[in-house]
Coordinates of C-alpha atoms in Angstrom, one line a residue:
Chain U
M125 CA 19.1 2.4 -14.2
F126 CA 20.3 -1.2 -14.0
L127 CA 24.0 -0.5 -14.2
P128 CA 26.3 -3.3 -12.9
V129 CA 27.7 -2.4 -9.5
E130 CA 30.9 -4.5 -9.8
T131 CA 34.0 -3.1 -11.6
G132 CA 36.8 -5.0 -13.2
L133 CA 37.9 -6.5 -16.5
R134 CA 35.6 -9.4 -16.7
P135 CA 32.4 -9.0 -18.6
E136 CA 29.5 -8.3 -16.3
R137 CA 26.6 -10.8 -16.0
A138 CA 23.5 -9.2 -17.4
P139 CA 21.0 -8.6 -14.6
S140 CA 18.3 -11.1 -14.5
F141 CA 14.7 -10.1 -14.7
H142 CA 14.3 -10.8 -11.0
D143 CA 17.2 -8.5 -10.2
Q144 CA 15.7 -5.8 -12.4
F145 CA 12.4 -6.2 -10.7
V146 CA 13.9 -5.9 -7.3
V147 CA 15.7 -2.7 -8.3
L148 CA 12.6 -1.2 -9.9
F149 CA 10.5 -2.2 -6.9
G150 CA 12.9 -0.6 -4.5
A151 CA 13.1 2.6 -6.5
H152 CA 9.4 3.0 -7.3
F153 CA 7.1 1.1 -5.0
H154 CA 6.9 3.9 -2.5
R155 CA 5.9 6.5 -5.0
L156 CA 3.3 4.3 -6.7
Y157 CA 1.8 3.6 -3.3
R158 CA 1.7 7.2 -2.3
Y159 CA 0.2 8.2 -5.6
M160 CA -2.5 5.6 -5.3
S161 CA -3.1 6.5 -1.7
R162 CA -3.6 10.1 -2.7
V163 CA -5.8 9.1 -5.7
S164 CA -8.0 6.7 -3.7
G165 CA -8.0 8.2 -0.2
D166 CA -7.7 4.6 1.0
P167 CA -4.1 3.6 2.1
D168 CA -5.0 -0.1 2.4
L169 CA -6.5 -0.2 -1.0
A170 CA -3.5 1.7 -2.3
A171 CA -1.2 -0.9 -0.8
D172 CA -3.1 -3.7 -2.4
V173 CA -3.3 -2.0 -5.8
A174 CA 0.4 -1.0 -5.8
Q175 CA 1.5 -4.5 -4.9
D176 CA -0.9 -6.1 -7.4
A177 CA 0.5 -3.8 -10.2
F178 CA 4.1 -5.0 -9.3
A179 CA 2.9 -8.6 -9.1
K180 CA 1.4 -8.3 -12.6
L181 CA 4.7 -6.8 -13.8
Y182 CA 6.6 -9.8 -12.3
G183 CA 4.1 -12.2 -13.8
R184 CA 4.8 -10.6 -17.2
G185 CA 8.3 -11.9 -17.0
S186 CA 10.0 -9.0 -18.7
L187 CA 10.1 -5.2 -18.3
P188 CA 8.0 -3.1 -20.7
D189 CA 9.6 -0.2 -22.6
A190 CA 8.4 2.3 -20.0
P191 CA 8.0 0.3 -16.8
E192 CA 6.9 3.3 -14.6
A193 CA 4.2 4.4 -17.1
W194 CA 3.1 0.7 -17.4
L195 CA 2.8 0.4 -13.6
I196 CA 0.8 3.6 -13.3
T197 CA -1.6 2.4 -16.1
V198 CA -2.1 -1.0 -14.5
A199 CA -2.5 0.4 -11.0
L200 CA -5.1 2.9 -12.3
N201 CA -7.0 0.1 -14.0
L202 CA -6.9 -2.1 -10.9
F203 CA -8.1 0.8 -8.8
R204 CA -11.0 1.5 -11.2
N205 CA -12.0 -2.1 -11.1
A206 CA -11.7 -2.3 -7.3
A207 CA -13.7 0.9 -6.9
S208 CA -16.5 -0.3 -9.1
T209 CA -16.8 -3.9 -7.9
R210 CA -15.4 -4.3 -4.4
T211 CA -17.3 -3.9 -1.2
R212 CA -15.4 -1.6 1.0
R213 CA -13.8 -3.6 3.7
L214 CA -13.9 -2.8 7.4
R215 CA -10.9 -0.7 8.1
L216 CA -8.7 -0.6 11.1
L217 CA -9.4 2.6 13.0
T218 CA -6.3 4.7 13.1
P219 CA -5.8 8.2 14.2
A220 CA -4.3 9.3 10.9
R221 CA -7.6 8.5 9.3
G222 CA -9.6 10.4 11.8
E223 CA -11.6 7.5 13.1
A224 CA -12.3 6.4 16.6
V225 CA -9.3 5.0 18.4
L226 CA -9.0 3.6 21.9
A227 CA -5.9 5.5 22.8
D228 CA -4.5 8.6 24.5
P229 CA -5.9 11.9 23.1
P230 CA -3.5 14.0 20.9
T231 CA -1.3 16.3 22.9
S232 CA -2.8 19.4 21.2
P233 CA -6.5 19.0 20.3
D234 CA -6.6 22.3 18.4
A235 CA -3.6 21.4 16.2
A236 CA -5.1 17.9 15.6
L237 CA -8.4 19.4 14.7
E238 CA -6.9 21.9 12.3
A239 CA -4.7 19.2 10.6
E240 CA -7.7 17.0 10.3
D241 CA -9.7 19.8 8.7
T242 CA -6.9 20.5 6.3
R243 CA -6.8 16.8 5.3
R244 CA -10.5 16.7 4.8
R245 CA -10.4 19.8 2.5
V246 CA -7.5 18.5 0.5
R247 CA -9.3 15.2 0.0
Q248 CA -12.5 17.0 -1.0
A249 CA -10.6 19.3 -3.4
L250 CA -9.0 16.3 -5.1
D251 CA -12.3 14.5 -5.3
K252 CA -13.9 17.4 -7.0
M253 CA -11.2 17.8 -9.7
P254 CA -11.6 16.3 -13.1
E255 CA -9.9 12.9 -13.2
R256 CA -7.2 13.8 -15.7
G257 CA -6.1 16.9 -13.9
R258 CA -6.1 15.1 -10.6
N259 CA -3.9 12.3 -11.9
M260 CA -1.5 14.8 -13.5
L261 CA -1.2 16.8 -10.4
L262 CA -0.6 13.7 -8.2
L263 CA 1.8 12.0 -10.6
R264 CA 3.9 15.1 -10.9
G265 CA 3.7 15.4 -7.1
E266 CA 5.5 12.1 -6.9
G267 CA 8.1 13.3 -9.4
Y268 CA 7.1 11.3 -12.4
S269 CA 8.5 12.6 -15.7
Y270 CA 6.5 14.3 -18.3
R271 CA 7.0 11.3 -20.6
D272 CA 5.7 8.9 -18.0
I273 CA 2.7 11.1 -17.3
A274 CA 1.9 11.5 -20.9
Q275 CA 2.1 7.8 -21.6
A276 CA 0.2 6.7 -18.5
L277 CA -2.6 9.2 -19.0
D278 CA -2.6 9.2 -22.8
V279 CA -2.0 12.9 -23.3
N280 CA 0.3 14.7 -25.7
E281 CA 3.7 15.0 -24.1
T282 CA 4.3 18.5 -25.5
S283 CA 1.4 19.9 -23.5
V284 CA 2.0 18.2 -20.2
G285 CA 3.4 21.5 -18.7
V286 CA 0.3 23.5 -19.6
L287 CA -2.0 20.8 -18.4
L288 CA -0.1 20.6 -15.1
A289 CA -0.3 24.3 -14.5
R290 CA -4.1 24.2 -15.1
A291 CA -4.5 21.2 -12.8
R292 CA -2.6 23.1 -10.1
R293 CA -4.7 26.2 -10.5
A294 CA -7.9 24.1 -10.4
F295 CA -6.8 22.4 -7.2
R296 CA -5.9 25.7 -5.5
E297 CA -9.1 27.3 -6.6
I298 CA -11.3 24.4 -5.3
Y299 CA -9.3 24.2 -2.1
G300 CA -9.5 28.0 -1.7
E301 CA -13.3 27.8 -2.1
S302 CA -13.6 25.3 0.7
T303 CA -11.4 27.5 2.9
D304 CA -13.7 30.5 2.2
A305 CA -16.9 28.6 2.7
P306 CA -18.8 29.5 5.9
Chain B
M299 CA 8.9 37.4 -26.6
H300 CA 8.3 35.8 -23.3
L301 CA 8.5 32.2 -22.3
D302 CA 5.2 30.5 -22.7
E303 CA 3.5 28.6 -19.9
E304 CA 4.7 25.2 -21.2
R305 CA 8.3 26.4 -21.1
I306 CA 8.0 27.9 -17.7
Q307 CA 6.7 24.6 -16.4
R308 CA 9.4 22.7 -18.1
V309 CA 12.1 25.0 -16.6
L310 CA 10.5 24.5 -13.2
H311 CA 10.6 20.7 -13.6
G312 CA 13.9 20.3 -15.5
E313 CA 12.1 18.9 -18.5
L314 CA 13.8 20.9 -21.2
P315 CA 16.7 19.5 -23.4
S316 CA 19.9 21.1 -22.4
A317 CA 20.2 23.5 -25.3
L318 CA 16.6 24.8 -24.8
E319 CA 17.2 25.0 -21.0
R320 CA 20.3 27.2 -21.6
A321 CA 18.3 29.5 -23.9
A322 CA 15.4 29.7 -21.4
R323 CA 17.8 30.5 -18.6
A324 CA 19.4 33.2 -20.7
H325 CA 16.0 34.7 -21.3
L326 CA 15.1 34.5 -17.7
A327 CA 18.3 36.3 -16.7
G328 CA 17.1 39.4 -18.7
C329 CA 13.3 39.2 -18.2
V330 CA 11.7 40.3 -15.0
E331 CA 8.3 39.2 -16.1
C332 CA 9.3 35.6 -16.9
R333 CA 11.3 35.4 -13.7
R334 CA 8.2 36.5 -11.8
S335 CA 6.2 33.8 -13.6
L336 CA 8.7 31.1 -12.7
A337 CA 8.8 32.2 -9.1
E338 CA 5.1 32.2 -8.9
A339 CA 4.9 28.7 -10.4
E340 CA 7.5 27.5 -7.9
R341 CA 5.6 29.0 -5.0
E342 CA 2.3 27.5 -6.1
E343 CA 3.8 24.1 -6.5
R344 CA 5.4 24.2 -3.1
E345 CA 2.1 25.2 -1.6
V346 CA 0.2 22.4 -3.4
N347 CA 2.8 19.8 -2.6
S348 CA 2.8 20.7 1.1
L349 CA -1.0 20.4 1.1
L350 CA -0.9 17.0 -0.6
A351 CA 1.7 15.7 1.8
M352 CA -0.9 16.3 4.6
I353 CA -2.9 13.3 3.4
D354 CA 0.0 10.9 3.1
E355 CA 0.2 7.7 5.1
P356 CA 3.5 5.9 5.9
V357 CA 4.6 3.6 3.1
P358 CA 4.0 -0.1 4.2
P359 CA 7.2 -2.1 4.5
V360 CA 6.6 -4.4 1.6
R361 CA 9.5 -6.4 0.2
A362 CA 10.0 -7.1 -3.5
E363 CA 10.6 -10.8 -2.8
A364 CA 7.2 -11.1 -1.1
V365 CA 5.5 -9.5 -4.1
A366 CA 7.4 -11.7 -6.5
L367 CA 6.4 -14.7 -4.6
R368 CA 2.8 -13.6 -4.5
A369 CA 2.9 -13.2 -8.3
E370 CA 4.2 -16.8 -8.6
L371 CA 1.5 -18.1 -6.4
M372 CA -1.2 -16.3 -8.3
A373 CA 0.2 -17.7 -11.6
A374 CA 0.1 -21.1 -10.0
A375 CA -3.4 -20.6 -8.9
S376 CA -4.6 -19.9 -12.4
R377 CA -3.0 -23.2 -13.5
T378 CA -4.4 -25.5 -10.9
E379 CA -7.7 -26.7 -9.8
R380 CA -6.7 -25.8 -6.2
S381 CA -6.9 -22.2 -7.2
A382 CA -9.0 -21.0 -4.2
W383 CA -6.6 -22.5 -1.7
L384 CA -3.6 -21.0 -3.5
R385 CA -5.3 -17.6 -3.8
R386 CA -5.7 -17.6 -0.1
A387 CA -2.0 -18.6 0.2
A388 CA -1.1 -15.7 -2.1
A389 CA -3.2 -13.3 0.0
F390 CA -1.4 -14.6 3.1
V391 CA 1.9 -13.9 1.5
L392 CA 0.8 -10.3 1.0
V393 CA 0.1 -10.1 4.7
A394 CA 3.4 -11.7 5.5
G395 CA 5.1 -9.2 3.2
I396 CA 3.5 -6.4 5.1
A397 CA 4.7 -7.9 8.3
G398 CA 8.2 -7.8 6.9
A399 CA 8.7 -11.5 6.2
A400 CA 11.0 -12.1 3.4
Y401 CA 11.2 -15.1 1.2
A402 CA 14.7 -14.3 0.2
I403 CA 16.2 -14.3 3.7
P404 CA 17.9 -17.6 4.4
G405 CA 16.0 -19.5 7.1
S406 CA 12.9 -17.4 6.5
P407 CA 9.7 -19.0 7.8
L408 CA 8.0 -17.8 4.6
R409 CA 10.4 -20.0 2.6
E410 CA 9.5 -23.0 4.7
W411 CA 5.8 -22.2 4.5
V412 CA 6.0 -22.0 0.7
H413 CA 7.7 -25.4 0.7
S414 CA 4.7 -26.7 2.6
I415 CA 2.5 -25.4 -0.2
T416 CA 4.6 -27.2 -2.7
E417 CA 4.2 -30.4 -0.7
K418 CA 0.5 -29.9 -0.5
M419 CA 0.2 -29.4 -4.2
A420 CA 2.2 -32.7 -4.6
G421 CA -0.4 -34.4 -2.5
R422 CA 1.8 -35.0 0.5
P423 CA 0.5 -34.6 4.0
E424 CA 0.5 -31.0 5.3
R425 CA 3.2 -30.3 7.9
N426 CA 3.8 -27.5 10.3
A427 CA 0.5 -28.0 12.1
V428 CA 1.5 -27.4 15.7
S429 CA -2.0 -27.6 17.1
Q430 CA -1.8 -28.9 20.6
P431 CA -4.6 -30.2 22.9
V432 CA -4.6 -28.1 26.0
T433 CA -7.5 -29.7 27.8
T434 CA -10.1 -32.2 26.8
G435 CA -12.4 -30.6 24.2
V436 CA -10.1 -27.6 23.6
S437 CA -7.2 -27.1 21.4
G438 CA -4.8 -24.2 21.3
I439 CA -1.4 -22.7 20.9
S440 CA 1.0 -20.5 22.8
V441 CA 3.6 -18.4 21.0
D442 CA 6.1 -15.8 21.9
A443 CA 4.7 -12.3 21.1
G444 CA 8.1 -11.2 19.9
P445 CA 8.6 -7.7 18.5
R446 CA 5.8 -8.1 16.0
L447 CA 3.2 -10.8 15.5
V448 CA 0.4 -11.2 12.9
I449 CA -2.4 -13.6 13.8
L450 CA -4.2 -14.5 10.6
F451 CA -7.5 -16.4 10.5
T452 CA -8.3 -18.0 7.2
G453 CA -11.2 -20.2 6.1
D454 CA -14.4 -20.1 4.1
G455 CA -17.5 -18.5 5.5
L456 CA -16.0 -17.4 8.8
D457 CA -18.9 -16.6 11.2
G458 CA -17.5 -17.0 14.7
Q459 CA -16.1 -14.6 17.3
V460 CA -12.8 -13.9 18.8
R461 CA -12.6 -12.7 22.4
V462 CA -9.3 -10.9 23.1
T463 CA -8.1 -10.5 26.7
L464 CA -5.0 -8.6 27.8
S465 CA -2.9 -10.7 30.0
D466 CA 0.1 -10.3 32.3
G467 CA 1.9 -13.3 30.7
S468 CA 4.6 -13.1 28.1
Q469 CA 3.0 -15.3 25.4
V470 CA 0.1 -15.0 23.1
Q471 CA -2.3 -17.9 23.8
I472 CA -5.1 -19.0 21.6
Q473 CA -7.8 -21.5 22.4
A474 CA -10.6 -23.0 20.3
P475 CA -12.9 -26.0 20.5
A476 CA -11.0 -29.2 19.7
G477 CA -10.8 -29.8 16.0
A478 CA -12.0 -26.3 15.1
A479 CA -8.8 -25.1 13.6
T480 CA -5.2 -25.8 12.7
F481 CA -2.4 -23.6 13.9
T482 CA 0.9 -22.8 12.1
S483 CA 3.4 -20.4 13.5
S484 CA 6.7 -18.7 12.9
S485 CA 8.5 -15.9 14.7
E486 CA 6.3 -13.3 13.0
Y487 CA 3.0 -14.8 12.2
L488 CA 0.5 -17.3 13.4
L489 CA -1.8 -18.8 10.8
I490 CA -5.1 -20.2 12.0
G491 CA -6.9 -22.4 9.5
V492 CA -10.5 -22.3 10.7
K493 CA -12.2 -25.6 10.0
N494 CA -15.5 -24.9 11.8
P495 CA -16.7 -21.5 10.6
A496 CA -18.9 -21.0 13.6
A497 CA -16.1 -21.6 16.2
N498 CA -15.3 -19.0 18.8
F499 CA -11.7 -18.3 19.8
D500 CA -10.1 -17.0 22.9
V501 CA -7.0 -15.0 22.4
R502 CA -4.8 -13.8 25.3
V503 CA -2.4 -11.0 24.4
P504 CA 0.3 -9.9 26.8
R505 CA 0.0 -6.3 27.9
S506 CA 3.8 -6.1 27.3
A507 CA 3.5 -7.2 23.6
P508 CA 4.8 -4.4 21.5
W509 CA 2.8 -5.1 18.3
V510 CA 0.1 -7.7 17.7
E511 CA -2.3 -7.7 14.8
I512 CA -5.3 -9.9 14.3
R513 CA -6.7 -10.4 10.8
A514 CA -9.4 -12.4 9.2
G515 CA -8.2 -12.8 5.6
D516 CA -7.3 -9.3 4.5
N517 CA -9.6 -7.7 7.1
R518 CA -7.8 -6.2 10.0
L519 CA -9.8 -6.7 13.2
F520 CA -7.4 -5.7 16.0
L521 CA -4.1 -4.0 16.5
K522 CA -2.1 -3.5 19.6
E523 CA 0.8 -1.0 19.2
G524 CA 2.5 -0.6 22.5
Q525 CA -0.3 0.4 24.8
R526 CA -2.5 1.7 22.0
I527 CA -5.3 -0.6 20.9
S528 CA -7.4 -0.2 17.8
T529 CA -10.2 -2.5 16.9
S530 CA -13.2 -2.9 14.7
G531 CA -14.9 -4.9 17.4
S532 CA -16.5 -4.0 20.7
S533 CA -14.9 -3.5 24.1
S534 CA -16.4 -4.8 27.3
A535 CA -14.8 -5.1 30.8
G536 CA -11.3 -5.0 29.4
D537 CA -12.0 -7.7 26.7
Y538 CA -12.4 -7.1 23.0
V539 CA -15.0 -9.1 21.1
L540 CA -14.2 -9.3 17.4
R541 CA -16.5 -10.7 14.8
L542 CA -14.6 -13.1 12.5
T543 CA -15.3 -11.8 9.0
T544 CA -13.1 -11.5 6.0
G545 CA -15.0 -8.3 5.2
I546 CA -15.8 -9.5 1.7
T547 CA -19.5 -9.5 1.0
P548 CA -20.8 -11.8 -1.8
Q549 CA -21.6 -9.8 -4.8
K550 CA -25.1 -9.5 -6.1
P551 CA -25.7 -11.3 -9.4

């Protein structure tokens, strides 16, 4: 991952921890953020948690053996702590979050309503899933490897595929029930 | 013998070692049932992923350098008695990071600001305070709105109000009772250190400003994006009244 980019006969300088951190951040911040945003349903909290996880990694001063799994574990712990102790902050009202906005109405009200309804049902289905299945589904959704998923969630790597298939079925079933509901 | 579910999933996700992958592909070539299982798994995954994408929000433009700097400030906070001040500084770096400020860029205002922290820790007088008396009993500051401006109120126990008025001018203007606050600015942020928690502030934001955000600590109170305005405050006769609160409620024992 941290291959030197220069070529030539001179021996390459080993990348510093800071360089490694910057590369890792560039490659993985976005997906850790998206994963946490999907887990929490709170983009601001997800941004805080993802940054805090990377800040902790930087504070560590060296990369762990499996940095991505380490970041997921730390981010999940931070999220659990935040969810249990932190008073929810007042949030900016933005259209994407379906809250009141002093702005022009959407060009197509029906489409906006339908999209909002889908988002609400996806959110509800995720919230109803068992925690492990939800985390597996969302981690794989961000392209994390079976090894990272197994390490981060402390499951046997040899059964990640089966557990993923079950999680996907559970999500579709719960989502389908909300679609069928009157 | 068909491929089991674990193997189907691993083929789907490219998680088989190459020898096993080749064997699985050879089996799939001759087995309609397993091909159907794989196709079904692919279809289900596509469907689920497209649903999950519906709840995504744009990734905030955070820079690695800002997060690294924040980590350093947090580490310094744990080592010093001035931890509360430094934690606020670290929180501000987070905001600055979101606003796109980068410590690493030569000439970055963030870099200069961090140097002011260093000086403060060393006991030297604080610099960069550009508070200017406007009229007797009032202090304030005017800054260019630029393409993007974050106005950040910091201080303990904030309890005042901010009245935001849209103006036809080209500059963001802030007024407060004399001595109520200090002002520090750069091209992308304006830091208001509130010394009198009950002080009220008047903020004039140009209608032409493309992006102006007002925060109290990490609590976003107001955002103007082009002509769109979002606020957690109230609106009256074209003005917006924001309650200055960091949004953090003291925890019950």
